[in-house]
GROMACS .gro file of C-alpha atoms in nm:
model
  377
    1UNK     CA    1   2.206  -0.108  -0.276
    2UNK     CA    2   1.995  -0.064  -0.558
    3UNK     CA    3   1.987  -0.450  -0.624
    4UNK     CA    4   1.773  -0.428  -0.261
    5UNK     CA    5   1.543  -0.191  -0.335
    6UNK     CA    6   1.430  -0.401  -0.720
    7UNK     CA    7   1.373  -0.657  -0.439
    8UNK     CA    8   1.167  -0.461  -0.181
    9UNK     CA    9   0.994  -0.289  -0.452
   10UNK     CA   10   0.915  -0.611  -0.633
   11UNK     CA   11   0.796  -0.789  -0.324
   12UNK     CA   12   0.547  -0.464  -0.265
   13UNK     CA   13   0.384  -0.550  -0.624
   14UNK     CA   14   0.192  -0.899  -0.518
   15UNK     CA   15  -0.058  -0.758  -0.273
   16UNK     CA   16  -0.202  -0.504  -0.514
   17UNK     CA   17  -0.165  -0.719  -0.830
   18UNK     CA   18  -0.386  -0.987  -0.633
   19UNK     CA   19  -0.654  -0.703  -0.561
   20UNK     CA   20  -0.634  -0.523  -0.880
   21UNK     CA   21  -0.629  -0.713  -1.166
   22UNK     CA   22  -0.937  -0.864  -1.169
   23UNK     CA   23  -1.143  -0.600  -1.095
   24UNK     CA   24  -1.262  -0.558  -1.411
   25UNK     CA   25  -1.410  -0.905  -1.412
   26UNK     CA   26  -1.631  -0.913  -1.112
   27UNK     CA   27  -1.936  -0.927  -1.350
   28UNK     CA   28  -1.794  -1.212  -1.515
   29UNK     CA   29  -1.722  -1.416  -1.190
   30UNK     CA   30  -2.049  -1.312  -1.023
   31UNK     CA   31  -2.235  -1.436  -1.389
   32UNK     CA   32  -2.021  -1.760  -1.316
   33UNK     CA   33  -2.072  -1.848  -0.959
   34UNK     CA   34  -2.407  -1.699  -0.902
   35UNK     CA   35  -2.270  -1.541  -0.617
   36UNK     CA   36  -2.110  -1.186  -0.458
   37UNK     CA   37  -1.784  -1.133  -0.622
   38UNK     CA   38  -1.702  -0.881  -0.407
   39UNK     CA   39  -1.697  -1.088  -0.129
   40UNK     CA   40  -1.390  -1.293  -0.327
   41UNK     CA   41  -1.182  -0.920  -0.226
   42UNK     CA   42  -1.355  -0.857   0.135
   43UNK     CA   43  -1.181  -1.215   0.229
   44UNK     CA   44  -0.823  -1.153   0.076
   45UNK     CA   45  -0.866  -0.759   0.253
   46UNK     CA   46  -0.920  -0.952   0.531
   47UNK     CA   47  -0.635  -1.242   0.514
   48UNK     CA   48  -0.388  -0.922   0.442
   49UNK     CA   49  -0.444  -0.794   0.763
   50UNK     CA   50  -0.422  -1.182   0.960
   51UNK     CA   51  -0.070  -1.193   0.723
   52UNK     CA   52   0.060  -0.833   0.821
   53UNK     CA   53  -0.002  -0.955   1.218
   54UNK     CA   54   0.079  -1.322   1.168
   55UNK     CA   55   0.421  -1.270   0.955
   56UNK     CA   56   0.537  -1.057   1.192
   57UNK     CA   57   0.610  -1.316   1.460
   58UNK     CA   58   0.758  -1.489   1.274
   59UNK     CA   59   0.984  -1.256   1.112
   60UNK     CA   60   1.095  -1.203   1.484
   61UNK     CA   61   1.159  -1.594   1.541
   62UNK     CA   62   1.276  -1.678   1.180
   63UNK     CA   63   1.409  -1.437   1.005
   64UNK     CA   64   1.361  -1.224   0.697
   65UNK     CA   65   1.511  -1.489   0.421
   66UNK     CA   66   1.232  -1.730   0.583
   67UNK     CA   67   0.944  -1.481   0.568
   68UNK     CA   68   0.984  -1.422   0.185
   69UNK     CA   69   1.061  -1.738   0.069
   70UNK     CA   70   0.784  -1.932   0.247
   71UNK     CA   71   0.511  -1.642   0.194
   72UNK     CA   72   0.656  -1.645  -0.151
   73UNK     CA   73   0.587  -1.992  -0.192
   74UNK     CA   74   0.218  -2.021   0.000
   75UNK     CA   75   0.146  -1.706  -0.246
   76UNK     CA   76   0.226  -1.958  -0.574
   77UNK     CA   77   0.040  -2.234  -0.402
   78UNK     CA   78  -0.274  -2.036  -0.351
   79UNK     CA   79  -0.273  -1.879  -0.709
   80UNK     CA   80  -0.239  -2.198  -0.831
   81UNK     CA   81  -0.545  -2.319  -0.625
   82UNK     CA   82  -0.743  -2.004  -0.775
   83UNK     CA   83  -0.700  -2.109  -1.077
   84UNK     CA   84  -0.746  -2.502  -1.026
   85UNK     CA   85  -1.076  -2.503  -0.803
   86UNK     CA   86  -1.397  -2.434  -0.944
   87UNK     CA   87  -1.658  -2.394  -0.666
   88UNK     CA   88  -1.748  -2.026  -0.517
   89UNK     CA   89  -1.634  -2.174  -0.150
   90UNK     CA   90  -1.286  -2.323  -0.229
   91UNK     CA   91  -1.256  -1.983  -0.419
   92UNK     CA   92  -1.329  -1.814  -0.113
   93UNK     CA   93  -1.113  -2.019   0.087
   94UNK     CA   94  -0.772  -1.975  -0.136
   95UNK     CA   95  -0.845  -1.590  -0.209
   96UNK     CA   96  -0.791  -1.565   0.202
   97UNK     CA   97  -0.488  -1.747   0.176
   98UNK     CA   98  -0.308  -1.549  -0.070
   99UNK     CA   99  -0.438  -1.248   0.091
  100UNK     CA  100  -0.258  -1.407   0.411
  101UNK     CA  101   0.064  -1.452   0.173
  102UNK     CA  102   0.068  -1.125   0.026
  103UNK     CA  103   0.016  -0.971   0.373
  104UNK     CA  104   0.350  -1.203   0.443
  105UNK     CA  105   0.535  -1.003   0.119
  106UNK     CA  106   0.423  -0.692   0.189
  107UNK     CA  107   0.581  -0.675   0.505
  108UNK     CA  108   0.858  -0.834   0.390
  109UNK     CA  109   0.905  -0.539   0.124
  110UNK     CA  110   0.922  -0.292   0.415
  111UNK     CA  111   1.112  -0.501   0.689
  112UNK     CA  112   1.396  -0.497   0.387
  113UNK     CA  113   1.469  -0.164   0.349
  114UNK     CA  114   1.429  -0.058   0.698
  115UNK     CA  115   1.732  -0.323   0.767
  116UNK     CA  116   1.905  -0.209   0.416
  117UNK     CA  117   1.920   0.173   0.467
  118UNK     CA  118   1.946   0.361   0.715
  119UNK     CA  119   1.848   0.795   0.783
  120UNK     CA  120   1.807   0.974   0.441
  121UNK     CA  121   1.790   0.644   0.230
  122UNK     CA  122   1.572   0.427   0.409
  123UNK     CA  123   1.317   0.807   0.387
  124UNK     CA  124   1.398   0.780  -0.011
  125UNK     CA  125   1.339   0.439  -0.058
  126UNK     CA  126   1.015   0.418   0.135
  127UNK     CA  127   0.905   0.708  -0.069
  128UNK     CA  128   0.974   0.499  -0.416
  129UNK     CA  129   0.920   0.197  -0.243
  130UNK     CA  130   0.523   0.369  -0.198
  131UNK     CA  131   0.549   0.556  -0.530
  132UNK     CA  132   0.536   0.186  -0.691
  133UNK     CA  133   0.352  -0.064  -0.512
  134UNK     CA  134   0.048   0.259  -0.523
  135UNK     CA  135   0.063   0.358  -0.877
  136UNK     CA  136   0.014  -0.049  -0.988
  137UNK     CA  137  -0.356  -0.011  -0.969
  138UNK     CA  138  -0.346   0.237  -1.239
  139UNK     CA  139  -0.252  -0.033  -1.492
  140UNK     CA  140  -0.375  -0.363  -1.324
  141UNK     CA  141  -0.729  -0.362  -1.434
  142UNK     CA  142  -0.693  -0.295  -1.784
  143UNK     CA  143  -0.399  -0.572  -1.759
  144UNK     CA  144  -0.630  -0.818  -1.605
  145UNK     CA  145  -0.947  -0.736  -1.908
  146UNK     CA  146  -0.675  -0.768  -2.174
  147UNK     CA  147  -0.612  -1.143  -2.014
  148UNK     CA  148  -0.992  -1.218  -2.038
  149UNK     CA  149  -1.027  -1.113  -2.391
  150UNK     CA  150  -0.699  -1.302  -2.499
  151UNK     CA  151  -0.803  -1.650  -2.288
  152UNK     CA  152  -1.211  -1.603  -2.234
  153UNK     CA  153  -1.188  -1.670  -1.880
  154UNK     CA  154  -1.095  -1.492  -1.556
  155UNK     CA  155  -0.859  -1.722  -1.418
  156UNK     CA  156  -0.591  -1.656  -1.668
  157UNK     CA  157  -0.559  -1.380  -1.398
  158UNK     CA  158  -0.400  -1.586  -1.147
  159UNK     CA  159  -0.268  -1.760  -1.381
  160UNK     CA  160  -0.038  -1.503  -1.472
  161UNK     CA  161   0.048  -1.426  -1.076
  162UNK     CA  162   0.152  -1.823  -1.064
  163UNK     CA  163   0.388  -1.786  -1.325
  164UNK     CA  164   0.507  -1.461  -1.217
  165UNK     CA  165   0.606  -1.633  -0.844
  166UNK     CA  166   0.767  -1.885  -0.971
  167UNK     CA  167   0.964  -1.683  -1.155
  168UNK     CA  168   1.060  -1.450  -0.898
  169UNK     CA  169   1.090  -1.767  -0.706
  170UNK     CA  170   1.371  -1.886  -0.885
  171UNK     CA  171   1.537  -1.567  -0.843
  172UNK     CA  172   1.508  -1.465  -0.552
  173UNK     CA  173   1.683  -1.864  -0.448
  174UNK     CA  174   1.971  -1.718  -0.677
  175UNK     CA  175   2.009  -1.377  -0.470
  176UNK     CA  176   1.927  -1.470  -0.079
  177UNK     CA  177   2.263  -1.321  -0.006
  178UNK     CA  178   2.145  -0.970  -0.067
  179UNK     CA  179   1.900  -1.062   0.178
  180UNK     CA  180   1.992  -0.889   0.572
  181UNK     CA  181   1.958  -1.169   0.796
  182UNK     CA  182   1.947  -0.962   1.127
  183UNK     CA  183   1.621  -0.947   1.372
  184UNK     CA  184   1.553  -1.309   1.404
  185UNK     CA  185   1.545  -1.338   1.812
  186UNK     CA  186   1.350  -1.592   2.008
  187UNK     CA  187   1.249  -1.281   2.277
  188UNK     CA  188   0.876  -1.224   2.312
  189UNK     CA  189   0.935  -0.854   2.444
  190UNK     CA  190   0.943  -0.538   2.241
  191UNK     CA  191   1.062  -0.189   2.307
  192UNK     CA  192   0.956   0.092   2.181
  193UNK     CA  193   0.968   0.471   2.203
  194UNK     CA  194   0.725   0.751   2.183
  195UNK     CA  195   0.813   0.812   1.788
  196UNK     CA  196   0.681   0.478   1.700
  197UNK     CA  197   0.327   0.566   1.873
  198UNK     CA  198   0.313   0.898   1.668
  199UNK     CA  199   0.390   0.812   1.350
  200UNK     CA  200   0.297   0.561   1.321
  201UNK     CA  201  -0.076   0.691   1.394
  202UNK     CA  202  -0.003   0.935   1.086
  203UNK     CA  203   0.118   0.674   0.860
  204UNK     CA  204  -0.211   0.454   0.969
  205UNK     CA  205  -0.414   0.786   0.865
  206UNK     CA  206  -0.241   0.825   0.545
  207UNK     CA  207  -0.255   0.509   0.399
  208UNK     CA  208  -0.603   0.447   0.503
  209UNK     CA  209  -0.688   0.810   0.348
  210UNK     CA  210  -0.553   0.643  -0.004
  211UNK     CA  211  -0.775   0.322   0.059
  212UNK     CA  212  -1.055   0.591   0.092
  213UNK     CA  213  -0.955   0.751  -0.179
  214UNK     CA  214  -0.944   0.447  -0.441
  215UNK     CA  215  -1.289   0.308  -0.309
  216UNK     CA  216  -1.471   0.654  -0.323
  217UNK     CA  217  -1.309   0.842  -0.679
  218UNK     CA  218  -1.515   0.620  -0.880
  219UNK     CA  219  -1.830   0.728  -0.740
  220UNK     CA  220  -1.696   1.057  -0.804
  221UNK     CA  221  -1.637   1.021  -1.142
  222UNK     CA  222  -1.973   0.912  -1.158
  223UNK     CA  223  -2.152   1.159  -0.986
  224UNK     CA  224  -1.962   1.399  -1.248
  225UNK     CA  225  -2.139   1.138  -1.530
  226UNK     CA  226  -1.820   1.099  -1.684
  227UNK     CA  227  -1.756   0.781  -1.888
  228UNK     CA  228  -1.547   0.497  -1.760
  229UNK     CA  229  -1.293   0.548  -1.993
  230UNK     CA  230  -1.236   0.869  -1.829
  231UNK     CA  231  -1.233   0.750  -1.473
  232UNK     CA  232  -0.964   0.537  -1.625
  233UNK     CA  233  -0.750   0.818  -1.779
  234UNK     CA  234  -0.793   1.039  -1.484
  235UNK     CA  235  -0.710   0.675  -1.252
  236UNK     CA  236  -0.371   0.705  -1.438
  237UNK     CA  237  -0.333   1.052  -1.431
  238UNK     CA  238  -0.352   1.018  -1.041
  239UNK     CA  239  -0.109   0.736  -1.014
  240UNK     CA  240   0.149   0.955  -1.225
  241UNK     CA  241   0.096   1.238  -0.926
  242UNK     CA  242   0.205   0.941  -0.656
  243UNK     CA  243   0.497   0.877  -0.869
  244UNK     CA  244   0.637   1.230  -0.876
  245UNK     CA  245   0.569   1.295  -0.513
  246UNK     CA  246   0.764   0.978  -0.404
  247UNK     CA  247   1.056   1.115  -0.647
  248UNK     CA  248   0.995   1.488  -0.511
  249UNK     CA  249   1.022   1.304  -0.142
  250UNK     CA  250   1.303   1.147  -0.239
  251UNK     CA  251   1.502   1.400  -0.400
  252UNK     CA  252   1.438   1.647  -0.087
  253UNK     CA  253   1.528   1.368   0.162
  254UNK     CA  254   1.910   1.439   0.123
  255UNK     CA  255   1.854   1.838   0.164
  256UNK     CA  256   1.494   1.820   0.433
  257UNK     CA  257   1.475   1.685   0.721
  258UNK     CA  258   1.192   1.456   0.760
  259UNK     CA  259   0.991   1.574   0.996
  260UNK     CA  260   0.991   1.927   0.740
  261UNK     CA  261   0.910   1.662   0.499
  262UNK     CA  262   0.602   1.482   0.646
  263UNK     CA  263   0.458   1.860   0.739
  264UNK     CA  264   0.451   1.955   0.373
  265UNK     CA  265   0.300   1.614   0.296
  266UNK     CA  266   0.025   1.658   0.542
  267UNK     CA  267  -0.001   2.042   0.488
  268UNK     CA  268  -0.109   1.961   0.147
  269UNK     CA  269  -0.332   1.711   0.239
  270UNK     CA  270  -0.532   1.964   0.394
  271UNK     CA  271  -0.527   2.205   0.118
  272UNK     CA  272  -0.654   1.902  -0.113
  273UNK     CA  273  -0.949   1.864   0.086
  274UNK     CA  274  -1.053   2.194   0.121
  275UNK     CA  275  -1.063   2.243  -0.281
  276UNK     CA  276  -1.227   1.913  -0.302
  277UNK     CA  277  -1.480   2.025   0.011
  278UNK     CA  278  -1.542   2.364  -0.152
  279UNK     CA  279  -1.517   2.272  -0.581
  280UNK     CA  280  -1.929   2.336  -0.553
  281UNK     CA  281  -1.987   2.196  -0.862
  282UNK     CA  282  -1.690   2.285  -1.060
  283UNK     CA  283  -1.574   1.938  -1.167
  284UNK     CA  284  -1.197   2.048  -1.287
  285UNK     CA  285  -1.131   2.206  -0.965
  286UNK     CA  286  -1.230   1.895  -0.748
  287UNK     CA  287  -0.972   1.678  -1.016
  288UNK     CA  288  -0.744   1.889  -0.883
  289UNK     CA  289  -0.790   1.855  -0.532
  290UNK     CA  290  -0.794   1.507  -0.562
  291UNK     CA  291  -0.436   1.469  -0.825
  292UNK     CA  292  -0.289   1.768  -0.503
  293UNK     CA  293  -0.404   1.456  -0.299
  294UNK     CA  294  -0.206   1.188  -0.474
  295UNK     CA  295   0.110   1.392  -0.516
  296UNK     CA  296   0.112   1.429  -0.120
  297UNK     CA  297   0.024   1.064  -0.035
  298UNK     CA  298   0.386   0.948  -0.062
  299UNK     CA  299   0.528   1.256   0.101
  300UNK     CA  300   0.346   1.189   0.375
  301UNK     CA  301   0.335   0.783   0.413
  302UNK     CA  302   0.734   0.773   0.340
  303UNK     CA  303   0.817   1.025   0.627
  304UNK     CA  304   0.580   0.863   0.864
  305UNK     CA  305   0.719   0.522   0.819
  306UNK     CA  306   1.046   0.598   0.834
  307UNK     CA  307   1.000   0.836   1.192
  308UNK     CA  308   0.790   0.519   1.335
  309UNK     CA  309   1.013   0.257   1.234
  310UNK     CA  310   1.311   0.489   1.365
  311UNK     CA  311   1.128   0.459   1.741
  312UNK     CA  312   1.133   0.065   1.703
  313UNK     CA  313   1.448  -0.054   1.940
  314UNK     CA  314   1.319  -0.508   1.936
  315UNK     CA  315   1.026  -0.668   1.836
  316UNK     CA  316   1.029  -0.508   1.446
  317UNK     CA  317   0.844  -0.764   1.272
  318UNK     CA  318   0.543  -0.785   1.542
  319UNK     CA  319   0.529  -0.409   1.625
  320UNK     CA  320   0.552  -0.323   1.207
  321UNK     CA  321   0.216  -0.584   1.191
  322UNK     CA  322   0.032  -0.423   1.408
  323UNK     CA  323   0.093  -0.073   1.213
  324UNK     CA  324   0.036  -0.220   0.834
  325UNK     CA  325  -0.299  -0.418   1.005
  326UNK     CA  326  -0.418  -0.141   1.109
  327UNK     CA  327  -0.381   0.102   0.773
  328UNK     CA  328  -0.554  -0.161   0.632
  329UNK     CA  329  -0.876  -0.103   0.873
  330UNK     CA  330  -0.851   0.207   0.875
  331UNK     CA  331  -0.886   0.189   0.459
  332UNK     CA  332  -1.184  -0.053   0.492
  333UNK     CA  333  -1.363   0.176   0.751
  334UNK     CA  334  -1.299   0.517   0.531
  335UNK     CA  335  -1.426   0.353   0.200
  336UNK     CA  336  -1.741   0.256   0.430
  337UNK     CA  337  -1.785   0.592   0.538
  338UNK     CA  338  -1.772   0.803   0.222
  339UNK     CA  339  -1.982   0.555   0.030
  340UNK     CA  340  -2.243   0.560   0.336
  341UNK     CA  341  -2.222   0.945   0.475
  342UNK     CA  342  -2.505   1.187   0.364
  343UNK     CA  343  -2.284   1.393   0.169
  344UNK     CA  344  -2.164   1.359  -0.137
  345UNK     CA  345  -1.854   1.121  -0.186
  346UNK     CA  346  -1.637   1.423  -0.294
  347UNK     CA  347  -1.753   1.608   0.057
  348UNK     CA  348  -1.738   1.288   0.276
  349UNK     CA  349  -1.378   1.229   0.138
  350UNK     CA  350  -1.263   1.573   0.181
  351UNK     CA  351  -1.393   1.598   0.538
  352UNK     CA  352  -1.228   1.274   0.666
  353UNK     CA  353  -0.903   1.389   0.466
  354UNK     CA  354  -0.922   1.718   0.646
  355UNK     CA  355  -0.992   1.511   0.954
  356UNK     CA  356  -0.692   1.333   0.890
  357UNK     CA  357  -0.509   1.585   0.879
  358UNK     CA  358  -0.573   1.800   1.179
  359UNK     CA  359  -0.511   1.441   1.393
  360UNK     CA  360  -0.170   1.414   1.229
  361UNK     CA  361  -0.103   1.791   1.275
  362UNK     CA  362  -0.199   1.735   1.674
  363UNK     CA  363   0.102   1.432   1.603
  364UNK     CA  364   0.365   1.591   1.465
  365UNK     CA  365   0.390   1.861   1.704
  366UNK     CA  366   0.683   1.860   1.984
  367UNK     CA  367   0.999   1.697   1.989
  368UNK     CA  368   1.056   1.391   1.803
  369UNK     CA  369   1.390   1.131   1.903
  370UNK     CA  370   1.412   1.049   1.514
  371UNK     CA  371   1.685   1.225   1.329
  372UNK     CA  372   1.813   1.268   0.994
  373UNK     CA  373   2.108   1.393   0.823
  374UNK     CA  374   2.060   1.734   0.619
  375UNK     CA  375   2.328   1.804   0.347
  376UNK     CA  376   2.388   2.152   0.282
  377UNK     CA  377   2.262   2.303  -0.077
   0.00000   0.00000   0.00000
């Protein structure tokens, strides 16, 4: 079992190792192309979300082993073609299909251990599962600068994430057997129950409340007129909160029940943003809002997933695409908002985090159909 999850979680690492590396270097490949670099991220934000819908169907019609290995393979292919090309348009082309790829491989990572576990693991594992593919962007940027120094140029990037699928590549052709093979089915219905609805919602809120979070905390650093290298300690000292509250998630999930579970997540969401809504000034005590806000995140995304997928009966693939889309927006649209809002970043965050929260509050109330198993202390 723990062979699957190294899989899962390794499959969850492409998507935000595509987005995160080079972010450093956006000066470098604006300088370069005379162009918006930015726009290079937009259009692989963008192909995630086609991927997430797209992969989906055919998940349902083909399979799991054929939805990693051939959005494995399109994922090499278009790193490759990063690297290759060297006009701004064929740039802009291939960045939307690997972000079409990775949508393909992030699914994939969740698809797997919602067929590999089942009750209080499949809980855990999405909890680690989050822990990891979240925390990458900690380390990512400062990977991707150290590339540019060593090599001079900004492709070395992708690069890197060619070699690094073709490795896994050869692997993963050397382990398909650990691979469940269930869920393929020609059917165009899907069924569904009122838990998938629900949670779902809250796990669209919580993931897009992280989005928001990693596209407004460096205006907050700045607005504090801190120094980049400490918006990158504090980055890191964020990402270690995600890790513990995926292992504190896990480590309850055997003795909580989950929907006890997703309340604490969401209860502390709320307490996050009122100390970030009402630091006035005092810097230290909006950090702490904000590392409250990271330890919660995989409390509360874990839970959710696991309740929604838990009300999926056919149809997994497609109905799981729609969900994963859909955080995605709803992390475009927040980091809009608090960079665009009258308030300060710090408030506008807080207030859609509290906002958040009272609409998964509303959620979670009332009986749920998804159960889990709670050992005895």
């Amino acid at each position: 079992m723990k062979k699957a999850f190294y899989l899962a979680a390794l499959l969850s690492l492409f998507s935000p190792l595509a987005i995160d590396m080079y972010l450093g270097l956006m000066s470098v490949i604006e300088g370069e192309f005379h162009a918006s670099a930015s726009l290079t991220l937009s259009v692989f934000l963008f192909g995630l979300g086609v991927g997430q819908i797209l992969f989906g169907l055919v998940n349902d019609k083909k399979g799991l082993p054929f939805l990693i290995v051939f959005s494995l393979i399109g994922y090499i292919l278009t790193s490759g073609a990063i690297f290759l090309f060297t006009d701004y348009l064929s740039l802009l082309i291939s960045r939307f299909g690997q972000g079409v790829f990775a949508g393909g491989l992030s699914l994939s990572s969740i698809l797997f251990i919602d067929r590999s576990f089942q009750g209080n693991e499949k809980q855990k594992y999405l909890g680690y599962q989050q822990s990891i593919m979240n925390a990458i962007p900690a380390t990512a940027p400062a990977i991707g600068t150290f590339l540019y120094e060593l090599t001079g140029s900004w492709r070395a990037t992708f690069l890197v994430l060619f070699v690094i699928g073709i490795a896994f590549l050869f692997w993963l052709l050397r382990n398909l057997s650990i691979i469940p093979k269930s869920h393929a089915t020609m059917s165009k219905k899907v069924s569904f129950n009122k838990d998938y609805i629900r949670y779902g919602i809250i796990s669209i809120l919580s993931l897009g409340g992280l989005f928001t979070y990693v596209s407004a905390y460096p205006f907050v650093i700045d607005a504090m007129g801190l120094s980049k290298l400490f918006f990158l300690i504090a980055f890191a000292f964020n990402a270690v909160f995600i890790i513990l509250g995926g292992i504190f998630s896990g480590n309850r999930s055997n003795h909580w029940s989950s929907k006890k579970l997703l309340t604490l997540g969401i209860l502390l969401q709320a307490i996050s943003a009122m100390i970030i809504f009402f630091s006035n000034g005092f810097y230290w005590l909006s950090l702490l809002g904000f590392a409250m806000y990271c330890f919660s995140f995989p409390i509360t995304i874990a839970n959710a997933m696991a309740m929604s997928l838990s009300g999926i009966h056919t149809g997994h693939g497609k109905l799981l695409g729609y969900i994963t889309c859909l955080q995605m927006c709803a992390g475009g649209l927040g980091g809009y908002l608090v960079t665009s809002l009258t308030f300060s970043t710090a408030m506008s965050f807080a207030f859609l985090l509290a906002l958040y929260a009272v609409i998964s509050i509303v959620l979670i109330r009332g009986k749920t159909q998804y159960t889990t198993e709670v050992k005895e202390p």
